[in-house]
Each structure stands twice: as structure tokens, then as C-alpha cells.
Amino acid sequence: MSTPIILVDNLTKRFGDFTAVDHVSFEVQPGEIFAFLGPNGAGKTTTISMLVTLMRPTEGRALLAGHDVVREQGAVRRSIGIVFQEPSLDDRLTALENLEFHAVLYGLSAAERRRRIPQVLEMVQLADRANDLVERFSGGMKRRLEIARGLLHTPRVLFLDEPTIGLDPQTRRHMWDYILGLREREGITIFMTTHYMEEAEFADRVAIMDHGRIAALDTPEALKRQVGGDVITVRTTDMEKDAACIEEQFGVKVQRYKDELRFEVENGEVFIPRFVREFPGTILTISLRRPTLDDVFLKLTGRTIRDAELDEKDLQRYRLRSRVVRPRR
Amino acid sequence: MWHTLQTVYIIWKRDVKRWWRDKPRIIGALTFPVIFLVVFGNGLSGAMGPLVQPQAASALPVGAGAVDYKQFIFPGIIAMNVFFASIFGGISVVFDREFGILKEVLVAPISRGVVALGKTLGGASVATVQGTLVLLIAPLAGVKLTLGMVVRLWPLMFLGAFAMTSMGVALGSRMRSVEGFQAINQFIAFPMIFLSGAFFPLRNLPAWMEFIVKVNPASYAVDPLRRVVLEAQGMPPAILDRLAEFGLGLELFGRQLTIWHNVLIVVSFGILMNVLAMYLFSRQD
């Protein structure tokens, strides 16, 4: 293995009593697409904030392209590009002006700017909109422009924090074409966070994060193999009794989730007819599917990403009650 | 070094461009002074009469150096426009935070102090232009414009603007929400400009008020503007040297301040605030 481009060792961030990131360790290889998958509030953004030098770790250390994120901020900042979760463009400036602003902040010479700006605009297909004010752009266009900006100073690692949040499915797919093409063309390392499991599938390796910890870290295929075979979901008339019955009769581990029973079997297509024949209770519905990363998450944490998200929303709603809602421009 | 200068320049340029594209703000910067001058100027000048009684200054022809209230508040209105634009320019750090642009700047490989400086210069430039806009309504105030006056007003406006924008950046660096902007306006900006001698002569004031006026740094930005404007109206030097007697000039420890005294105070305050702004701006997460 080559030297990792990102090395994280026992990274921890505490806010008072609350531990947002709890002794996280991992490595990312050059050219890899590495994803953090987990619900909002799992500590993904906090981890990124520490890696991009916006937050100081409480404990542990992280090296980016060989530079310490606390002691060598300048060197780290020059080697990374970032697309934040929230928009960070100046929409009173044109696309070109936004890129120029960035280029100057990153110390690109006038010659480099002239060469590189049209290049990145072309890459995200915004060359014809270069002189339009960003406030006239759609959400997808703004995102693309942010990616172009993140690449402008030819960083070695591009951080994408929830890059497709708030985008429609079609735009989201387009974004992914860009991101995958980007790796091909620029050979760049991509570090991303997402709470869409379908998106994490695009990554070479996925770290599943929950409550500030990495619950599992592997390729998407290997993670799904952990689930073991196919996922069967049944609804029956008497969940309590039937759960125990299925475990006993078919030798599987049943997980009760809301009004469904879930379990994993090898060869699901063959299992279903046998199950229907031999199961003594009343089956209301039955379904079979290949495992997804959400199943992996469920297996590891006992809840789905969506659930974890809802918990978090309740918490946020609670926090909001005591605060005035911010006006939007 | 070159990178630093370019960074200051691009941040300055961004704020100037944003201002130029924000037409309602420019129109507001023009109409508010007009309303002020027309309503307060006309409303009060009749009641107050001439503010300098030439016969009081011996050996001068009666009528020489007469100043009416409209001419008196004209430099005050210039100061007000500069002042509010400065505070707004500085506090716009909070808007940058709210709309996400600040993050992009904070992760760039540049010193944050430099960012704060660029922001201050941008805000101060815009404020100077907004102050200059007031000169367009000089005829309404019965003030005659001379080239010398305008050329002398510019650096004075800019220095005041620099000091106040620095204060705004310092305040903005510590604020987490845009709601705080309103509070700053009401509890800091309005009292500062109202108690700076911009709108009333500093004569026969209650002692506490006089004290506040004298510790208020904004007073020292208003005073030189007034002196330059009055001088350009052909006021005799004998009266100019005794402006404080009529409440038209600032007096400190029994001596009337010259323009240079004022500049010294404003620049000192400006440097102090700018250092504070750079420090606070650098320390945010």
C-alpha cells in the first residue's frame, strides 16, 4: 500500500459534555473515493471540519497529504478543495467573479487563473454562463460551480459534504457522473459524506458512522456481504409470537422493525416457497430484496438511517422552539 | 507579500461590487439624507435662527459668518451617511456568515487578519462614497461646494469610515446571527451618531450629555467635517478659531480642537479598533 493521503488517528471532538466525534481512526489512499455514511448528527460534518482545519480536534491527530491539520494549516488548506453542505457562493457576483475571488485567495497567478478558470467552467458545463450572476442559477448549477471552485487550485483531495443534498434525482445523477469522471481525469482523492445510501454505493470504501463512531468500514460489497444473503421482510397477524416462531423453525435471527419482521437468508427465491408452505401463522405480506447499505446500518445500529434522521429532527425541532427562526433572503 | 495585497484587493473589490449592484441601498443612501435635511433642516432652522451671532465676535462686520441650522447639520448628515454605511459594511461579516461565503474565506490559505483588513477597507470605501453622495444635496442646505472643500472632506470621511468599519467588523466577528444587527443599530449606532454633535450645537448641554459627547469617538469624526464645510462657506478665521464658543466646535480640556487633533484621535481609535477586529476575526471557528 502507498502512503495514505489522509491519515486519521483517534480523532475526537467534544462540545462540553457531548462527544460529537469519538476516537475515530482510518486511512484514505490516493485516488480513492471514500464515503462517510450516516444520519445527520452522526459526526460526519464535524469530522470533515477538523480535517479541513475549520475546527480543532479535542484529541487525536490527522494528517492530510502528510501535513498535520493543526500545526500546518496553510499547507493542508492548499492541498484541499471543499464543497460545503450549505451553499457558500456569493450570489451577487457572477460565476466568473466567484472563481476569480477563490483563485486570488488561493494565490493563483494571473496566468494560472486565465488557464484554469475556463478549464473548470468547461468541466462543469457552465462556460456559457460565466458572466451571469449566481443568484440566477438553479440549485444544481450552483453545486456544479462550487465543485468547479473546489477544483480550481488543483487540490489533492476534494471534500464533498453532502454534495447532492436538496437536489432533484436527475441532477443528483448528473453530479455523480461528474464526480466519477473527475477521478478518472484528475486522479484526485474524493472524501465525501452522505446520508443517501444509494450514493455511498459509488464509493470505493464506505465508513458507516453513528453517534460519533465508525461502526464499520469496508467496500460497499463487503459491507453488504456482512448482512448475509437476501433480506426477507414479512408482515404477519401476530408479530410477537411469529418472530419467535420463525427464529425457532427456520434458524434465522429475526429483527423486528416497526410493523415488519426482517431476517436474512441465503437463496431467498428458494426460501420463500418453503416459508409459505411451512410457516404456521398468517402471512399478510412478504418481500425479498438484495441487501442495501441501509440494511447494514440497521444490522449494526438497530435502526435505519431514516429513523436516526427522524430522531435528530425531533431534537432540532425541540431546539428551534427556544429560538427565533432565521429570516431568509 | 504580493499574495497579501491581492487578497486585500479582491476582498475590497467584492464589497464594492456588491454595493454597486445593490441599487436600493444606493437610493436609500441618497433619500435618507434628503429627508433629514428637508424635514429637520427646515423644521428647526426657523426656530433656532442664526447659530453664530456676528455681533458677539467683536471687530467683525454684522452678518459675517452667519450660519443657519441647515448649514450646520449638513456636515452632520455627511457624517451620518458615512457612519451608518461603515457600521453596515463592518457588520456585513455576519451576513457573509449567514449566507455561507465566510466559510469559503475562512478555509483559504490566507491570514484572517488580512481578510479583516480587506473587509474594513471595502466597507470604508463604500462609506466614503455614500458620504460623498450627500454633497449632491448641498444646494438644498444652502452650502456652496468648492473643490478644496471636497478634496479635504474625502480623507476625513475615509478616516472616520475606517475607524467605524473596523468597529463594525469587530462587533460582527462576535455575532452569530443577523438579528443582532438590529440590536447593534439601536444600542450602539444610533446613540453614537446622535450623541456626536452631528445634529445639535454643543452649547448649554447637561453635564452628563457633554461628557458622553466627549468620550464618543464619533464626535471627533464629525467635528473636522463641520470645520471644513464652514471654512468653505467663507467664515472669517476669527470666528473659526472660536467655533467652540458657539457650540459649533469641540473643546477638550478648555481648548478648541484643530482638524489635526481630531484626526489624531480618530486615527488612534481606528487603529485600536482595527487591531481588535483582526484579532476577533481571526479567533472565530
XYZ file of C-alpha atoms in Angstrom:
614
model
C 0.000 0.000 0.000
C 1.161 3.518 -0.764
C 1.320 6.298 1.823
C -2.208 7.296 2.768
C -3.290 10.758 1.614
C -5.477 11.082 4.699
C -4.448 9.559 7.989
C -6.756 9.925 10.959
C -5.719 8.660 14.341
C -8.070 8.650 17.334
C -9.654 11.907 16.260
C -12.074 13.217 18.875
C -14.210 16.337 19.203
C -16.136 17.174 22.323
C -18.517 20.089 22.820
C -18.855 20.328 26.579
C -20.290 17.000 27.691
C -21.306 15.995 24.209
C -18.853 13.900 22.198
C -19.549 14.575 18.525
C -16.653 12.517 17.191
C -15.362 9.703 19.351
C -11.842 8.324 18.744
C -12.185 7.845 15.031
C -9.295 6.282 13.100
C -8.999 5.484 9.397
C -6.826 5.946 6.324
C -7.656 7.026 2.804
C -5.476 6.057 -0.149
C -4.636 8.446 -3.009
C -7.184 8.283 -5.800
C -9.808 6.679 -3.631
C -13.437 7.732 -3.317
C -14.110 7.464 0.368
C -17.561 7.984 1.847
C -18.887 8.655 5.297
C -22.396 7.274 5.501
C -24.631 8.017 8.447
C -27.611 10.001 9.645
C -27.465 13.728 10.294
C -25.814 14.315 13.617
C -23.597 11.231 13.366
C -20.466 13.399 13.401
C -19.679 13.388 9.676
C -19.547 17.147 9.228
C -17.643 17.619 12.479
C -15.012 15.147 11.255
C -14.726 16.988 7.938
C -14.491 20.329 9.745
C -11.472 19.039 11.655
C -9.853 17.626 8.514
C -10.244 20.927 6.656
C -8.820 22.932 9.604
C -12.079 24.694 10.471
C -12.224 23.062 13.885
C -9.533 21.993 16.309
C -9.679 18.386 17.447
C -10.088 17.870 21.195
C -7.888 14.799 20.960
C -6.057 12.706 18.387
C -4.461 13.854 15.170
C -4.974 13.895 11.450
C -2.526 14.196 8.567
C -3.586 15.449 5.184
C -1.163 14.887 2.325
C 1.417 14.435 5.075
C 0.596 17.724 6.831
C -0.770 17.997 10.348
C -4.195 19.660 10.332
C -3.464 21.647 13.490
C 0.176 22.641 13.086
C 0.390 23.020 9.303
C -2.920 24.655 8.463
C -1.603 26.587 5.480
C -0.145 23.511 3.767
C -3.291 21.498 4.459
C -5.529 24.244 3.086
C -3.555 24.480 -0.122
C -3.870 20.735 -0.727
C -7.641 20.510 -0.339
C -10.765 21.727 -2.068
C -14.087 21.826 -0.280
C -17.732 21.811 -1.222
C -19.653 22.610 1.928
C -23.023 21.242 2.869
C -24.566 24.716 2.821
C -24.148 26.948 -0.216
C -21.081 29.165 0.022
C -21.143 31.178 -3.192
C -21.618 34.928 -3.350
C -24.778 35.152 -5.401
C -24.372 38.877 -6.050
C -21.249 38.028 -8.051
C -21.058 36.262 -11.388
C -19.768 32.714 -11.740
C -16.526 34.090 -13.120
C -16.139 36.581 -10.270
C -16.703 33.848 -7.700
C -13.961 31.781 -9.291
C -11.618 34.750 -9.518
C -12.215 35.521 -5.870
C -11.300 31.967 -4.945
C -8.276 31.871 -7.245
C -6.807 35.005 -5.686
C -7.405 33.742 -2.148
C -5.502 30.590 -3.083
C -2.645 32.577 -4.567
C -3.004 31.536 -8.213
C -1.023 33.757 -10.572
C -2.805 35.730 -13.273
C -1.546 33.284 -15.896
C -2.786 30.293 -13.917
C -6.145 31.971 -13.463
C -6.516 32.591 -17.178
C -5.713 28.956 -17.900
C -7.542 27.236 -15.089
C -10.835 29.166 -14.785
C -12.121 28.402 -18.300
C -10.996 24.817 -17.782
C -13.049 24.196 -14.652
C -16.035 26.109 -16.048
C -15.918 23.861 -19.084
C -15.684 20.785 -16.892
C -18.958 21.580 -15.121
C -20.555 22.875 -18.345
C -21.046 26.403 -17.138
C -18.730 28.135 -19.599
C -21.650 29.850 -21.334
C -22.965 31.173 -18.010
C -19.643 32.556 -16.773
C -20.873 36.152 -16.713
C -24.273 35.521 -15.175
C -24.982 36.425 -11.577
C -25.065 33.329 -9.404
C -28.450 34.337 -7.976
C -29.951 33.382 -11.344
C -28.537 29.842 -11.118
C -30.527 26.714 -10.228
C -29.531 24.590 -7.249
C -27.752 22.095 -9.471
C -25.809 24.797 -11.298
C -24.692 26.327 -8.020
C -23.485 22.954 -6.828
C -21.545 22.425 -10.050
C -19.991 25.842 -9.739
C -18.952 25.020 -6.185
C -17.315 21.818 -7.386
C -15.520 23.777 -10.112
C -14.352 26.229 -7.483
C -13.170 23.423 -5.219
C -11.032 22.092 -8.075
C -9.686 25.431 -9.261
C -6.429 25.340 -7.311
C -5.801 21.680 -8.279
C -6.116 20.234 -4.786
C -5.066 16.685 -3.988
C -8.201 15.918 -2.012
C -11.689 17.170 -2.743
C -14.069 17.197 0.228
C -17.736 16.962 -0.606
C -20.025 17.399 2.375
C -23.448 16.117 1.323
C -22.833 17.267 -2.262
C -26.261 16.340 -3.578
C -28.437 17.458 -0.677
C -31.505 19.325 -1.854
C -31.023 18.355 -5.497
C -33.606 16.529 -7.583
C -32.814 12.896 -8.508
C -31.886 13.726 -12.085
C -29.436 16.441 -11.092
C -28.107 14.139 -8.437
C -27.291 11.509 -11.036
C -25.561 14.158 -13.164
C -23.484 15.211 -10.176
C -22.332 11.675 -9.795
C -21.302 11.434 -13.427
C -19.110 14.480 -12.772
C -17.633 13.166 -9.591
C -16.781 9.773 -11.075
C -15.424 11.378 -14.238
C -13.376 13.699 -12.115
C -11.457 10.913 -10.530
C -10.697 9.488 -13.964
C -9.460 12.786 -15.343
C -7.775 14.461 -12.406
C -6.758 11.429 -10.372
C -7.974 13.262 -7.332
C -8.916 11.716 -3.981
C -12.521 12.317 -3.020
C -13.750 12.348 0.534
C -17.490 12.675 0.841
C -20.267 12.429 3.358
C -23.796 11.411 2.566
C -26.897 10.126 4.203
C -28.212 8.673 0.955
C -27.228 5.041 0.944
C -27.548 4.773 -2.854
C -24.831 7.383 -3.128
C -22.442 5.646 -0.820
C -22.566 2.738 -3.287
C -20.466 4.814 -5.695
C -17.592 4.958 -3.239
C -14.629 2.614 -3.189
C -14.901 2.329 0.553
C -17.590 3.363 2.987
C -17.306 4.176 6.657
C -20.641 3.796 8.401
C -20.881 6.377 11.119
C -23.252 6.555 14.045
C -23.072 8.527 17.281
C -19.591 9.810 16.516
C -18.076 6.401 15.896
C -17.220 4.328 12.863
C -19.455 1.288 13.127
C -17.982 -0.435 10.049
C -15.534 0.381 7.284
C -15.189 -1.563 4.063
C -16.109 -1.670 0.393
C -19.862 -1.429 -0.217
C -19.913 -5.063 -1.437
C -18.094 -6.381 1.607
C -20.376 -4.411 3.905
C -23.430 -5.853 2.239
C -21.967 -9.338 2.454
C -21.992 -8.864 6.221
C -25.768 -8.895 6.015
C -25.574 -12.363 4.515
C -27.695 -13.320 1.531
C -31.068 -11.726 0.879
C -33.289 -9.656 3.077
C -36.791 -11.036 3.679
C -39.436 -8.762 5.135
C -42.761 -10.173 6.312
C -45.833 -8.779 7.968
C -47.981 -11.202 9.914
C -51.031 -11.013 12.144
C -49.224 -11.756 15.380
C -45.763 -10.235 15.306
C -44.709 -11.162 18.858
C -45.469 -14.836 18.562
C -44.411 -15.177 14.945
C -40.984 -13.629 15.459
C -40.051 -16.319 17.968
C -41.666 -18.966 15.812
C -39.656 -18.023 12.714
C -36.398 -17.951 14.660
C -37.064 -21.416 16.031
C -38.389 -23.063 12.914
C -36.052 -21.596 10.281
C -32.951 -20.960 12.346
C -32.599 -17.253 11.443
C -32.158 -14.160 13.546
C -35.303 -12.019 13.270
C -35.166 -8.273 13.720
C -38.431 -6.561 14.487
C -38.668 -3.195 12.879
C -41.890 -1.191 13.219
C -44.684 -3.427 11.891
C -42.300 -5.697 9.976
C -40.123 -8.671 10.727
C -36.801 -8.798 8.891
C -34.324 -11.566 8.542
C -31.610 -12.685 6.194
C -31.377 -15.946 4.305
C -29.191 -17.449 1.603
C -31.038 -18.002 -1.659
C -34.160 -16.053 -0.897
C -36.016 -17.129 -4.044
C -35.852 -20.757 -2.958
C -36.618 -19.909 0.649
C -39.896 -18.086 0.046
C -41.982 -21.048 -1.279
C -40.739 -23.192 1.573
C -41.532 -20.450 4.071
C -45.074 -20.018 2.734
C -45.633 -23.799 2.929
C -44.207 -24.375 6.374
C -44.998 -21.195 8.306
C -47.897 -21.881 10.691
C -49.054 -18.269 11.199
C -50.906 -15.948 8.812
C -48.728 -14.030 6.369
C -50.037 -10.615 5.327
C -47.186 -9.588 3.028
C -43.809 -10.941 2.147
C -40.969 -9.363 0.191
C -37.456 -10.177 -0.858
C -34.579 -7.900 -1.823
C -30.843 -7.742 -2.094
C -29.253 -6.108 0.928
C -28.585 -2.368 0.802
C -26.248 -0.314 2.903
C -29.301 0.684 4.899
C -29.677 -2.963 5.909
C -26.066 -2.898 7.009
C -26.788 0.206 9.047
C -29.877 -1.408 10.539
C -27.961 -4.512 11.424
C -25.168 -2.543 13.072
C -27.238 0.004 14.940
C -30.707 -1.456 15.276
C -32.348 1.362 13.327
C -32.446 2.671 9.795
C -30.748 5.845 8.663
C -34.167 7.388 8.147
C -35.125 6.628 11.737
C -31.927 8.044 13.073
C -32.646 11.100 10.971
C -36.135 11.481 12.434
C -34.757 11.288 15.962
C -32.394 14.054 15.031
C -35.222 16.136 13.539
C -37.189 15.877 16.765
C -34.169 17.112 18.582
C -33.753 20.007 16.179
C -37.413 20.912 16.402
C -37.051 20.983 20.138
C -34.039 23.263 19.871
C -35.842 25.512 17.415
C -38.718 26.135 19.772
C -36.499 28.162 22.008
C -35.140 30.211 19.139
C -36.357 32.661 16.572
C -36.349 31.275 13.048
C -33.781 32.996 10.897
C -35.093 35.122 8.071
C -34.041 34.054 4.602
C -33.009 36.473 1.947
C 3.516 39.940 0.169
C 2.039 40.179 -3.321
C -0.488 37.499 -2.373
C -1.450 39.522 0.717
C -2.008 42.697 -1.286
C -4.015 40.852 -3.894
C -6.139 39.253 -1.191
C -6.898 42.623 0.377
C -7.726 43.958 -3.074
C -10.087 41.133 -4.077
C -11.972 41.310 -0.774
C -12.228 45.080 -1.125
C -13.406 44.666 -4.710
C -16.081 42.176 -3.718
C -17.648 44.552 -1.209
C -17.519 47.492 -3.596
C -19.122 45.424 -6.368
C -21.838 44.136 -4.096
C -22.627 47.706 -3.115
C -22.714 48.932 -6.714
C -25.135 46.141 -7.643
C -27.403 46.867 -4.686
C -29.347 49.798 -6.155
C -31.918 50.053 -3.362
C -29.071 50.598 -0.942
C -27.643 53.384 -3.092
C -31.033 55.028 -3.442
C -31.555 54.710 0.313
C -28.192 56.352 0.879
C -29.459 59.321 -1.146
C -33.010 59.659 0.087
C -32.429 59.409 3.823
C -30.163 62.497 3.879
C -32.679 64.421 1.750
C -35.485 63.624 4.166
C -33.310 64.538 7.102
C -32.200 67.804 5.618
C -35.613 68.849 4.350
C -37.583 67.853 7.438
C -35.226 68.641 10.288
C -33.291 71.317 8.489
C -36.320 73.333 7.531
C -38.267 72.398 10.632
C -35.653 73.593 13.049
C -33.720 76.331 11.274
C -36.542 78.838 11.660
C -36.880 78.212 15.359
C -33.163 78.286 16.001
C -32.243 81.321 13.936
C -28.632 82.065 13.048
C -26.296 79.952 15.132
C -23.444 82.432 15.090
C -24.238 85.951 16.190
C -21.612 88.013 14.389
C -22.004 90.936 16.783
C -20.740 88.675 19.542
C -17.449 88.408 17.749
C -16.113 91.875 18.075
C -14.424 93.760 15.259
C -16.362 91.847 12.633
C -18.987 93.240 10.327
C -22.517 92.310 11.337
C -23.742 89.329 9.309
C -20.331 87.896 8.558
C -20.057 84.195 9.266
C -23.761 83.723 9.897
C -24.558 80.015 9.938
C -28.068 78.650 9.852
C -29.145 75.257 11.123
C -29.296 73.657 7.673
C -25.692 74.558 7.014
C -24.882 73.333 10.469
C -26.358 69.848 10.072
C -25.078 69.387 6.522
C -21.698 68.026 7.659
C -23.589 66.101 10.336
C -25.612 64.391 7.641
C -22.452 63.568 5.697
C -21.110 62.018 8.899
C -24.336 60.115 9.472
C -24.249 58.608 5.989
C -20.613 57.635 6.367
C -21.276 56.283 9.823
C -24.216 54.010 9.011
C -22.581 52.726 5.836
C -19.446 51.956 7.862
C -21.272 50.059 10.583
C -23.219 48.154 7.958
C -20.075 47.396 5.962
C -18.362 46.024 9.043
C -21.310 44.088 10.341
C -21.782 42.541 6.887
C -19.350 39.915 8.195
C -22.450 38.451 9.840
C -24.308 38.349 6.552
C -21.306 36.680 4.959
C -21.520 34.095 7.683
C -25.265 33.660 7.327
C -25.066 33.140 3.575
C -22.052 30.865 3.722
C -19.432 32.959 1.900
C -17.457 33.432 5.083
C -16.652 29.716 5.277
C -15.068 29.808 1.857
C -12.842 32.642 3.044
C -12.020 31.043 6.387
C -10.638 27.813 4.849
C -8.486 29.633 2.313
C -4.726 29.570 2.888
C -4.560 33.230 3.922
C -4.245 35.077 7.179
C -7.602 36.039 8.634
C -6.233 39.350 9.767
C -5.685 40.178 6.102
C -9.284 39.247 5.370
C -10.466 41.560 8.140
C -8.336 44.365 6.724
C -9.738 43.882 3.202
C -13.236 43.859 4.619
C -12.556 47.089 6.538
C -11.101 48.876 3.533
C -14.016 47.750 1.356
C -16.590 48.947 3.868
C -14.727 52.223 4.424
C -14.536 52.923 0.676
C -18.239 52.325 0.209
C -18.981 54.529 3.219
C -16.828 57.341 1.792
C -18.755 57.176 -1.470
C -22.041 57.230 0.440
C -20.809 60.280 2.311
C -19.840 61.888 -0.983
C -23.375 61.345 -2.293
C -24.591 63.796 0.340
C -22.617 66.536 -1.401
C -25.163 66.330 -4.218
C -27.773 67.902 -1.965
C -25.541 70.746 -0.812
C -27.732 73.327 -2.600
C -30.716 72.213 -0.507
C -28.723 73.095 2.593
C -27.533 76.402 1.233
C -23.984 75.111 1.290
C -21.724 76.088 -1.549
C -19.368 73.434 -2.818
C -15.762 74.225 -3.531
C -13.198 71.867 -4.954
C -10.910 72.499 -1.994
C -13.645 71.544 0.412
C -14.437 68.272 -1.363
C -10.775 67.338 -1.602
C -10.320 67.960 2.118
C -13.523 66.139 3.078
C -12.534 62.899 1.375
C -9.609 61.870 3.550
C -11.528 62.947 6.667
C -14.546 60.867 5.666
C -12.323 57.929 4.871
C -10.505 58.014 8.203
C -13.781 58.163 10.114
C -15.164 55.399 7.926
C -12.104 53.243 8.515
C -12.450 53.577 12.287
C -16.200 52.846 12.309
C -15.962 49.955 9.836
C -13.246 48.423 11.995
C -15.600 48.687 14.939
C -18.321 47.039 12.830
C -16.041 44.145 11.841
C -15.062 43.675 15.481
C -18.722 43.568 16.514
C -19.669 41.335 13.581
C -16.954 38.817 14.356
C -18.593 38.121 17.675
C -22.158 37.948 16.409
C -23.718 34.667 15.400
C -26.985 35.801 13.867
C -28.285 38.610 11.682
C -30.914 39.530 14.293
C -28.114 41.017 16.351
C -27.601 43.627 13.647
C -30.802 45.401 14.637
C -29.686 45.447 18.260
C -26.313 46.907 17.329
C -28.077 49.622 15.347
C -30.342 50.564 18.207
C -27.971 50.286 21.109
C -24.697 51.364 19.551
C -25.049 53.024 16.153
C -27.962 55.390 16.801
C -26.748 56.604 20.203
C -23.253 57.113 18.816
C -24.322 59.277 15.902
C -26.994 61.166 17.888
C -24.551 61.972 20.673
C -21.753 63.067 18.364
C -22.772 66.674 17.875
C -23.874 65.868 14.330
C -27.376 67.252 14.825
C -27.281 69.860 17.588
C -24.841 72.560 18.692
C -22.814 71.590 21.744
C -23.910 74.548 23.792
C -25.606 74.601 27.200
C -25.738 70.809 27.325
C -26.354 68.985 30.609
C -23.029 67.901 32.058
C -23.666 64.144 31.584
C -24.506 64.679 27.941
C -21.464 66.781 27.312
C -19.410 64.045 28.930
C -20.871 61.368 26.633
C -20.299 63.526 23.581
C -16.675 63.946 24.546
C -15.950 60.269 25.155
C -17.796 59.306 21.989
C -15.198 58.695 19.250
C -17.745 59.570 16.551
C -17.726 63.193 17.775
C -14.143 63.588 16.607
C -15.072 62.336 13.138
C -17.937 64.845 12.854
C -16.045 67.900 14.122
C -13.424 68.191 11.347
C -16.065 67.722 8.639
C -18.003 70.671 10.055
C -14.923 72.817 10.290
C -14.020 72.166 6.633
C -17.564 72.869 5.451
C -17.866 76.104 7.471
C -14.479 77.274 6.310
C -15.510 76.815 2.697
C -18.580 78.996 3.337
C -16.254 81.933 3.786
C -16.373 82.067 7.552
C -13.737 84.505 8.840
C -10.747 82.861 10.615
C -11.503 84.914 13.732
C -14.782 83.043 14.129
C -13.355 79.706 13.012
C -10.931 79.884 15.900
C -13.783 80.451 18.321
C -16.311 77.926 16.970
C -16.460 76.127 20.305
C -17.923 79.245 21.905
C -20.972 78.961 19.673
C -21.197 75.209 20.187
C -20.091 74.586 16.628
C -16.750 73.067 17.543
C -15.428 70.569 20.034
C -13.483 71.649 23.048
C -11.327 69.338 25.113
C -9.693 70.439 28.401
C -10.637 74.030 27.630
C -9.046 74.128 24.193
C -10.770 74.094 20.839
C -9.626 71.119 18.788
C -7.991 71.634 15.423
C -8.544 69.310 12.488
C -5.228 67.659 13.313
C -6.274 66.941 16.900
C -9.412 65.291 15.590
C -7.501 63.281 13.005
C -5.128 62.073 15.691
C -7.989 60.890 17.896
C -9.918 59.244 15.032
C -6.818 57.504 13.674
C -5.862 56.232 17.133
C -9.354 54.896 17.689
C -9.313 53.413 14.178
C -6.043 51.579 14.720
C -7.242 50.269 18.067
C -10.497 49.027 16.555
C -8.753 47.551 13.537
C -6.349 45.569 15.685
C -9.322 44.387 17.731
C -11.228 43.493 14.548
C -8.305 41.481 13.183
C -7.922 39.699 16.492
C -11.597 38.842 16.934
C -11.997 37.897 13.292
C -9.015 35.542 13.486
C -10.318 33.805 16.547
C -13.635 32.589 15.205
C -14.267 28.983 14.287
